[in-house]
Amino acid sequence: MTQEAAETVGVLVRDARSDKGWTQGRLAAELGTSQSAVARMEQGKQNVSLKMIQRMETIFGRSIVSVGSGLKKQVTHLRVVGGRELSGSVDVNSSKNAGVALLCASLINRGTTTLRRLARIEEVNRIVELLTSIGVECTWLNASDLQIRRPAVLDLDSMDVEAARRTRSVIMLLGPLLDESTSYRIPYAGGCDLGTRTVEPHMQALREFGLDVTAHAGFYGVQAPESDAEDRTFVLTERGDTVTENAIMAAAHREGTTVIRNASPNYMVQDLCFYLQGLGVTVEGIGSTTLTITGKSRIDVDIEYSPSEDPIEAMSLITAGIVTKSQVTIKRVPIEFMEIELKVLEQMGFKYIKSAEYRAHNGHTRLVDITTLPSTLKAATDKIHPMPFPGLNIDNLPFFAVIASMAEGTTLIHDWVYENRAIYLTELNRLGGRVRLLDPHRIDITGPVAWRAAEIGCPPALRPAACILLAMLAAKGTSELRNIYVIERGYEDLAERLNTIGAEIEYFQD
């Protein structure tokens, strides 16, 4: 950034802050930086990264950089200098999926919810925008702690449609909003392009509470049920994470006892249950496929809660160590949700050091530190496929395509859940991979490969996009990964954090 551009951005930041009525100290708290750093920004004495500009735009709810400022606002890309050995340590951030569920569940609470160490990712930003648009007061206390206060009556007619359609998580509002209003509507869900992802399992679960949902042009029309204190027992036809969460949130504000069978016991579901217990909701069977929930018709509790670490991010960072043949320590790995993945990796020849266990900030989840060691890998003897927890996580499956590319032999990966995701992994071939698409659900990977640099556009699915970035770390030369919004939906500052352990990645815009 030139001095003239830095000064121009400084003026725009100062004006945006003044329009908010904020002090430099308040902006510093929102950004998780110091007041002196904000002062230097506003004086044009400190270069401001694209990531920092984007974060301020999210906080202010307006554009900071415009065409007139000489810094044309475009989509963001990554430039990766690969072939570097990594070293050092990096912490796993809190769970994206748990954070989204907790944001939705905060609507059940009439008191103040403070979520600690919440991931500052685009998916969270979209839900915060949604909540703000219907009257919820969302205040960042610092870089990662969010305070949430809902009004007595939500303004559902003012819901931010654009934000809703950029996330699939909007469907998870149906449970907490069960009988918020006699009738209302929410926009269709968006998110990753992973083929047909039916919302019917959500509807089947919520019909058990009397909710009536009909599809209209671009919206779900909702007729709320009358409040009741009935006991109910039902079976989910799909052991889905978000389906289970929607059913749990609906049950949490019903005074009767709800038994949910074939429930997902996955990490984000457990975090949601621990939070609800803090609100005084009785939840039994956490970690099993049968949940018994006795709710409360009115919940008014001031609560602080810290979601646990993200096993998918942990797998991403472990993959970075494997693909670069590096010794890297990944701290705060939620081992309960990684044991199958690590067992499969052990069978492929992966060597690592595991620390003693300790507890996450939520007081429940078991954590360890994993140190990756340079390893000679061989192809998996059996196909690698996902299963509901405690099986191999569906979102961790794509990383095995990158890892298998480092292994001697051919590995079969069966992604039976999604119609499209396996196709996106063939983009690894542009980096020198040998990925063969067998059908929409199956690929085989032959290794080891010699990765090479390339320019690739991000596929419209989070985990395959992250896989391409990780492969670029091992590809000698300079690669470009273009339009990384999908990665920023699920990872907070992934490039910067990889840089702290020796990667060379920079953000740029055209």
XYZ file of C-alpha atoms in Angstrom:
510
model
C 0.000 0.000 0.000
C 1.416 3.424 -0.980
C 1.646 6.236 1.574
C -1.116 8.109 -0.258
C -3.364 5.033 -0.159
C -2.614 4.464 3.541
C -3.591 8.057 4.328
C -6.779 7.740 2.268
C -7.776 4.541 4.055
C -6.978 6.208 7.383
C -9.412 9.034 6.685
C -12.120 6.542 5.653
C -11.611 4.514 8.819
C -11.761 7.610 10.993
C -14.963 8.779 9.279
C -16.611 5.369 9.638
C -15.662 5.234 13.320
C -16.966 8.760 13.934
C -20.250 7.934 12.206
C -20.645 5.041 14.656
C -19.964 7.383 17.558
C -17.089 5.169 18.684
C -13.810 6.083 20.338
C -10.533 4.708 19.040
C -10.525 2.462 22.106
C -13.919 0.983 21.180
C -12.762 0.233 17.617
C -9.557 -1.289 18.977
C -11.610 -3.611 21.212
C -13.794 -4.656 18.271
C -10.699 -5.404 16.165
C -8.757 -7.068 18.966
C -5.869 -4.612 18.628
C -4.485 -1.631 20.563
C -5.748 1.953 20.603
C -2.326 3.136 19.435
C -2.563 0.840 16.395
C -5.952 2.355 15.486
C -4.463 5.844 15.900
C -1.601 4.956 13.529
C -4.088 3.552 10.977
C -6.146 6.738 11.029
C -3.029 8.887 10.639
C -1.919 6.867 7.600
C 1.204 5.743 9.462
C 0.447 2.050 9.363
C -0.296 -0.159 6.380
C -3.660 -1.867 6.665
C -3.995 -5.391 5.272
C -6.876 -6.456 3.080
C -8.020 -8.761 5.869
C -8.097 -5.883 8.352
C -10.052 -3.723 5.900
C -12.568 -6.517 5.377
C -12.920 -6.998 9.144
C -13.612 -3.276 9.618
C -16.163 -3.348 6.807
C -17.969 -6.163 8.631
C -17.876 -4.256 11.928
C -19.043 -0.943 10.422
C -21.573 -2.540 8.068
C -20.318 -0.411 5.184
C -17.605 -0.275 2.546
C -14.281 1.225 3.621
C -12.426 0.935 0.325
C -14.146 2.145 -2.843
C -13.162 2.778 -6.438
C -12.764 6.466 -5.637
C -10.134 5.767 -3.003
C -7.787 4.297 -5.575
C -8.072 0.790 -4.107
C -10.705 -0.941 -6.166
C -12.668 -3.400 -4.046
C -12.621 -6.847 -5.615
C -12.818 -10.425 -4.534
C -9.839 -11.682 -2.536
C -7.277 -14.231 -3.697
C -4.251 -15.997 -2.200
C -0.721 -16.218 -3.576
C 1.156 -19.230 -2.185
C 4.904 -19.840 -2.403
C 5.075 -23.587 -1.932
C 7.707 -26.153 -1.163
C 8.563 -24.697 2.247
C 9.058 -26.805 5.351
C 6.826 -25.794 8.251
C 7.767 -25.672 11.915
C 6.513 -24.404 15.258
C 3.052 -24.694 16.768
C -0.460 -23.442 16.061
C -3.680 -23.582 18.082
C -6.935 -25.024 16.756
C -9.700 -22.400 16.773
C -13.184 -22.936 18.144
C -15.695 -24.851 16.092
C -17.420 -23.124 13.173
C -20.417 -25.444 13.292
C -20.822 -25.184 17.058
C -20.571 -21.392 16.872
C -23.341 -21.173 14.287
C -25.629 -23.454 16.339
C -24.998 -21.439 19.508
C -25.779 -18.173 17.732
C -29.136 -19.597 16.646
C -29.789 -21.080 20.101
C -29.174 -17.696 21.750
C -32.627 -16.664 20.474
C -34.164 -19.049 23.018
C -32.614 -17.059 25.850
C -34.226 -13.821 27.084
C -31.104 -13.090 29.111
C -27.630 -12.136 27.858
C -25.533 -14.772 26.123
C -21.786 -14.170 25.854
C -19.987 -16.554 23.532
C -16.262 -16.664 24.255
C -13.590 -17.406 21.633
C -16.131 -17.421 18.807
C -14.582 -17.960 15.374
C -14.651 -14.708 13.353
C -15.533 -16.352 10.047
C -17.875 -15.361 7.234
C -20.490 -17.951 8.220
C -20.623 -16.415 11.697
C -20.725 -12.918 10.167
C -23.765 -13.887 8.079
C -25.645 -15.222 11.124
C -24.725 -12.116 13.131
C -26.080 -9.991 10.261
C -29.280 -12.051 10.303
C -29.718 -11.668 14.041
C -28.986 -7.945 13.930
C -31.500 -7.440 11.128
C -34.334 -8.887 13.287
C -33.495 -6.698 16.272
C -30.914 -8.729 18.210
C -28.136 -6.669 19.802
C -24.804 -8.291 18.907
C -21.703 -6.639 20.384
C -18.130 -7.795 19.893
C -16.459 -7.252 23.264
C -13.047 -7.910 21.721
C -11.669 -9.858 18.772
C -13.523 -13.090 19.590
C -16.084 -12.603 22.392
C -19.632 -11.821 21.275
C -22.404 -10.572 23.567
C -25.965 -11.265 22.408
C -29.166 -9.702 23.727
C -32.483 -10.327 22.025
C -35.459 -7.954 22.210
C -38.802 -8.948 23.695
C -40.239 -9.222 20.167
C -38.161 -10.087 17.113
C -38.751 -8.168 13.874
C -38.872 -11.175 11.572
C -40.204 -9.154 8.639
C -36.888 -7.274 8.479
C -34.669 -10.345 8.124
C -31.631 -9.691 5.909
C -32.442 -11.792 2.836
C -29.034 -11.397 1.188
C -27.186 -12.613 4.285
C -29.631 -15.508 4.672
C -29.100 -16.715 1.135
C -25.341 -16.796 1.602
C -25.580 -19.425 4.337
C -27.276 -22.781 4.739
C -27.474 -22.168 8.480
C -30.596 -20.013 8.145
C -32.627 -23.244 8.223
C -31.485 -23.643 11.838
C -33.592 -20.663 12.891
C -36.753 -22.754 12.605
C -36.156 -24.609 15.880
C -35.467 -21.590 18.124
C -38.183 -19.547 16.378
C -40.707 -22.375 16.711
C -43.614 -20.241 17.989
C -42.033 -16.781 17.966
C -44.848 -15.476 15.776
C -48.120 -16.926 14.508
C -46.789 -16.869 10.961
C -43.563 -15.697 9.375
C -41.195 -16.574 6.584
C -37.471 -17.165 6.182
C -35.426 -17.172 2.950
C -34.256 -20.365 1.325
C -30.935 -21.657 2.631
C -27.716 -21.117 0.689
C -24.136 -22.134 1.523
C -21.829 -24.607 -0.222
C -22.752 -26.114 -3.578
C -22.735 -29.804 -2.661
C -25.558 -31.114 -4.780
C -29.070 -31.804 -3.559
C -29.175 -31.218 0.204
C -32.785 -31.718 1.127
C -34.340 -29.803 3.998
C -37.063 -32.431 4.356
C -35.433 -34.130 7.388
C -35.620 -30.751 9.184
C -39.282 -30.436 8.309
C -40.058 -33.978 9.439
C -38.460 -33.328 12.819
C -40.164 -29.980 13.387
C -43.579 -31.296 12.354
C -43.370 -33.395 15.519
C -43.817 -30.092 17.400
C -46.685 -28.980 15.148
C -44.676 -26.626 12.926
C -46.136 -26.226 9.433
C -43.708 -25.117 6.717
C -44.570 -24.597 3.059
C -42.216 -23.595 0.252
C -42.948 -20.442 -1.734
C -40.869 -18.544 -4.310
C -37.554 -18.057 -2.528
C -39.005 -18.417 0.992
C -40.277 -20.937 3.518
C -43.677 -19.900 4.871
C -44.052 -20.898 8.529
C -47.234 -21.432 10.525
C -46.288 -21.713 14.179
C -47.823 -24.331 16.488
C -49.556 -23.457 19.711
C -47.471 -23.793 22.857
C -47.868 -27.063 24.707
C -46.294 -29.089 27.506
C -46.757 -32.496 25.889
C -44.267 -35.332 26.048
C -43.178 -36.609 22.653
C -40.857 -39.270 21.261
C -39.776 -39.511 17.659
C -37.068 -40.930 15.414
C -35.022 -38.832 13.013
C -34.939 -40.409 9.558
C -31.497 -38.870 9.022
C -28.855 -38.682 11.729
C -27.833 -35.233 10.563
C -26.043 -32.708 12.741
C -28.149 -29.655 11.893
C -31.376 -31.692 11.857
C -30.613 -32.904 15.379
C -29.774 -29.363 16.498
C -33.024 -27.969 15.107
C -35.011 -30.626 16.961
C -33.071 -29.996 20.184
C -33.670 -26.240 20.003
C -37.381 -26.762 19.417
C -37.562 -29.134 22.413
C -35.611 -26.724 24.644
C -38.499 -24.277 24.891
C -41.237 -26.890 25.366
C -41.990 -27.789 29.001
C -42.716 -31.402 28.195
C -40.093 -34.100 27.808
C -38.897 -34.848 24.282
C -37.054 -38.040 23.388
C -35.127 -37.856 20.110
C -33.887 -41.174 18.733
C -31.246 -41.594 16.010
C -29.842 -38.216 17.084
C -26.383 -37.113 16.004
C -23.905 -37.181 18.910
C -21.348 -35.104 16.971
C -19.180 -32.321 18.402
C -21.403 -29.353 17.541
C -24.479 -31.131 18.922
C -22.669 -31.748 22.196
C -21.658 -28.085 22.480
C -25.276 -27.051 21.928
C -26.446 -29.456 24.648
C -23.848 -28.165 27.139
C -24.991 -24.591 26.453
C -28.641 -25.494 26.969
C -27.791 -27.207 30.243
C -26.292 -23.877 31.317
C -29.677 -22.291 30.539
C -31.424 -24.735 32.871
C -32.702 -27.112 30.195
C -32.441 -30.774 31.204
C -30.532 -32.740 28.550
C -29.712 -36.414 29.080
C -27.821 -38.776 26.793
C -25.221 -36.320 25.473
C -22.785 -38.214 23.251
C -25.319 -40.945 22.448
C -27.946 -41.361 19.725
C -30.856 -40.983 22.159
C -31.394 -37.558 23.712
C -33.976 -36.787 26.396
C -34.770 -33.094 26.746
C -37.061 -31.406 29.254
C -37.399 -27.797 28.237
C -38.624 -24.554 29.745
C -41.303 -22.301 28.292
C -39.331 -19.190 29.258
C -35.568 -18.979 29.638
C -33.990 -15.811 31.023
C -30.392 -16.505 32.027
C -27.170 -14.500 31.781
C -24.625 -17.039 30.563
C -21.068 -17.236 29.254
C -20.113 -20.199 27.109
C -16.984 -21.225 25.173
C -17.520 -23.572 22.219
C -14.890 -26.261 21.901
C -12.225 -26.595 19.246
C -12.968 -27.558 15.654
C -11.946 -31.111 14.642
C -12.167 -30.173 10.960
C -9.707 -27.331 11.393
C -7.515 -29.703 13.409
C -7.535 -32.132 10.474
C -6.688 -29.275 8.100
C -3.635 -28.307 10.145
C -2.506 -31.921 10.546
C -2.787 -32.281 6.765
C -0.588 -29.196 6.323
C 2.104 -30.909 8.382
C 1.770 -34.182 6.465
C 1.760 -32.722 2.962
C 4.833 -30.545 3.634
C 6.639 -33.396 5.465
C 7.109 -31.136 8.456
C 7.303 -31.379 12.228
C 4.520 -29.127 13.448
C 2.605 -29.118 16.734
C -1.149 -28.630 16.469
C -2.421 -27.630 19.879
C -5.920 -28.101 21.336
C -7.023 -30.976 19.095
C -10.450 -32.383 20.164
C -9.251 -35.980 20.224
C -12.664 -37.550 20.882
C -13.686 -36.440 17.379
C -10.386 -37.314 15.658
C -9.634 -40.830 16.844
C -10.835 -42.662 13.721
C -9.026 -40.225 11.411
C -5.776 -40.692 13.323
C -6.185 -44.473 13.327
C -6.584 -44.504 9.532
C -3.531 -42.247 9.204
C -1.519 -44.573 11.464
C -2.407 -47.486 9.179
C -1.109 -45.422 6.240
C 2.226 -44.948 8.032
C 1.724 -41.529 9.624
C 3.998 -40.894 12.602
C 3.093 -38.407 15.304
C 3.450 -37.562 18.987
C 0.344 -37.137 21.154
C 0.336 -35.251 24.458
C -1.618 -36.101 27.592
C -5.296 -35.128 27.545
C -6.699 -31.938 29.045
C -10.106 -30.214 29.023
C -11.491 -27.557 26.711
C -12.838 -24.261 28.064
C -16.352 -25.737 28.002
C -15.223 -28.121 30.763
C -16.206 -31.239 28.818
C -14.367 -31.823 25.538
C -11.084 -33.778 25.692
C -8.119 -32.085 23.997
C -4.561 -33.141 23.113
C -1.606 -31.657 21.249
C -0.490 -33.517 18.107
C 3.019 -33.144 16.679
C 3.304 -34.331 13.081
C 6.516 -36.088 12.054
C 7.834 -36.512 8.479
C 6.439 -39.894 7.407
C 6.601 -42.305 4.488
C 3.002 -43.125 3.640
C 1.395 -46.058 1.859
C -2.087 -46.229 0.363
C -4.935 -47.275 2.634
C -5.645 -51.000 2.320
C -9.401 -50.435 2.435
C -11.558 -47.655 1.031
C -11.821 -44.516 3.141
C -15.394 -43.449 3.768
C -17.281 -41.364 6.332
C -19.742 -42.528 8.955
C -21.831 -40.711 11.562
C -19.938 -40.017 14.784
C -18.015 -41.829 16.188
C -16.999 -42.738 12.629
C -14.753 -40.731 10.324
C -16.224 -37.242 9.951
C -17.744 -36.454 6.551
C -16.042 -33.039 6.541
C -12.621 -34.598 7.192
C -12.913 -37.004 4.258
C -11.631 -34.596 1.538
C -8.293 -34.110 3.335
C -7.529 -37.761 2.714
C -7.413 -36.977 -1.017
C -4.441 -34.667 -0.378
C -2.832 -37.113 2.052
C -3.358 -40.113 -0.271
C -1.558 -38.181 -2.985
C 1.550 -38.418 -0.786
C 1.182 -42.197 -0.313
C 2.609 -45.063 -2.361
C -0.198 -46.883 -4.194
C -3.845 -46.203 -4.963
C -6.448 -45.190 -2.378
C -10.216 -45.343 -2.931
C -12.314 -42.598 -1.307
C -16.092 -43.002 -1.167
C -18.037 -39.785 -0.407
C -21.509 -41.327 -0.277
C -23.184 -38.294 1.295
C -22.722 -35.576 -1.344
C -23.336 -35.820 -5.070
C -20.813 -33.176 -6.159
C -17.971 -32.892 -3.691
C -15.784 -35.692 -5.069
C -15.795 -33.935 -8.445
C -14.208 -30.819 -6.957
C -11.275 -32.849 -5.649
C -10.199 -33.575 -9.236
C -8.931 -29.971 -9.252
C -5.926 -31.380 -7.384
C -4.830 -32.752 -10.777
C -3.962 -29.218 -11.850
C -1.345 -29.228 -9.093
C 0.102 -32.543 -10.242
C -2.286 -34.869 -8.448
C -3.513 -38.131 -9.916
C -7.175 -38.153 -8.916
C -9.549 -40.249 -11.023
C -13.304 -39.678 -10.810
C -15.077 -43.040 -10.824
C -18.603 -41.685 -10.320
C -20.149 -38.682 -8.506
C -19.368 -40.288 -5.139
C -16.042 -42.083 -5.634
C -12.496 -41.161 -6.562
C -9.226 -43.043 -6.508
C -5.909 -41.344 -5.864
C -2.533 -42.678 -6.955
C 0.625 -41.468 -5.291
C 3.112 -40.292 -4.460
C 2.936 -37.222 -6.674
C 5.278 -34.316 -7.351
C 3.127 -31.267 -6.657
C 3.532 -28.338 -9.049
C 2.375 -24.723 -8.846
C -0.789 -23.595 -10.655
C -3.486 -20.928 -10.710
C -6.865 -22.336 -9.642
C -10.248 -20.824 -8.899
C -11.763 -21.903 -5.591
C -14.408 -24.584 -6.031
C -17.760 -23.633 -4.442
C -17.337 -26.047 -1.523
C -15.408 -25.278 1.644
C -13.372 -28.423 2.324
C -12.254 -29.119 -1.292
C -11.174 -25.469 -1.495
C -9.095 -25.877 1.671
C -7.585 -29.065 0.235
C -6.334 -27.174 -2.798
C -4.736 -24.538 -0.566
C -2.989 -27.253 1.465
C -1.672 -28.961 -1.666
C -0.317 -25.594 -2.831
C 1.828 -25.497 0.332
C 3.733 -28.499 -1.019
C 3.890 -27.381 -4.669
C 7.249 -25.797 -5.497
C 6.843 -22.405 -7.101
C 4.123 -19.787 -6.779
C 0.458 -20.777 -6.954
C -2.647 -18.605 -6.928
C -5.974 -19.576 -5.394
C -8.629 -17.197 -6.615
C -11.822 -15.961 -4.912
C -11.371 -17.471 -1.452
C -14.709 -16.384 0.065
C -15.768 -20.008 0.484
C -12.669 -20.690 2.621
C -13.359 -17.634 4.753
C -16.847 -19.008 5.437
C -15.282 -21.760 7.521
C -11.795 -20.687 8.593
C -10.628 -17.670 10.548
C -7.402 -16.193 9.148
C -6.224 -19.596 7.896
C -3.521 -18.129 5.654
C -2.079 -15.906 8.413
C -2.051 -18.788 10.862
C -0.273 -21.057 8.370
C 2.247 -18.241 7.914
C 3.024 -18.349 11.647
C 4.389 -21.882 11.161
C 6.473 -21.082 8.104
C 4.118 -20.912 5.115
C 4.448 -18.029 2.652
C 0.944 -16.914 1.701
C -0.287 -13.427 0.876
C -3.701 -11.956 0.149
C -4.196 -9.897 -2.993
C -6.898 -8.432 -5.163
C -6.946 -7.755 -8.915
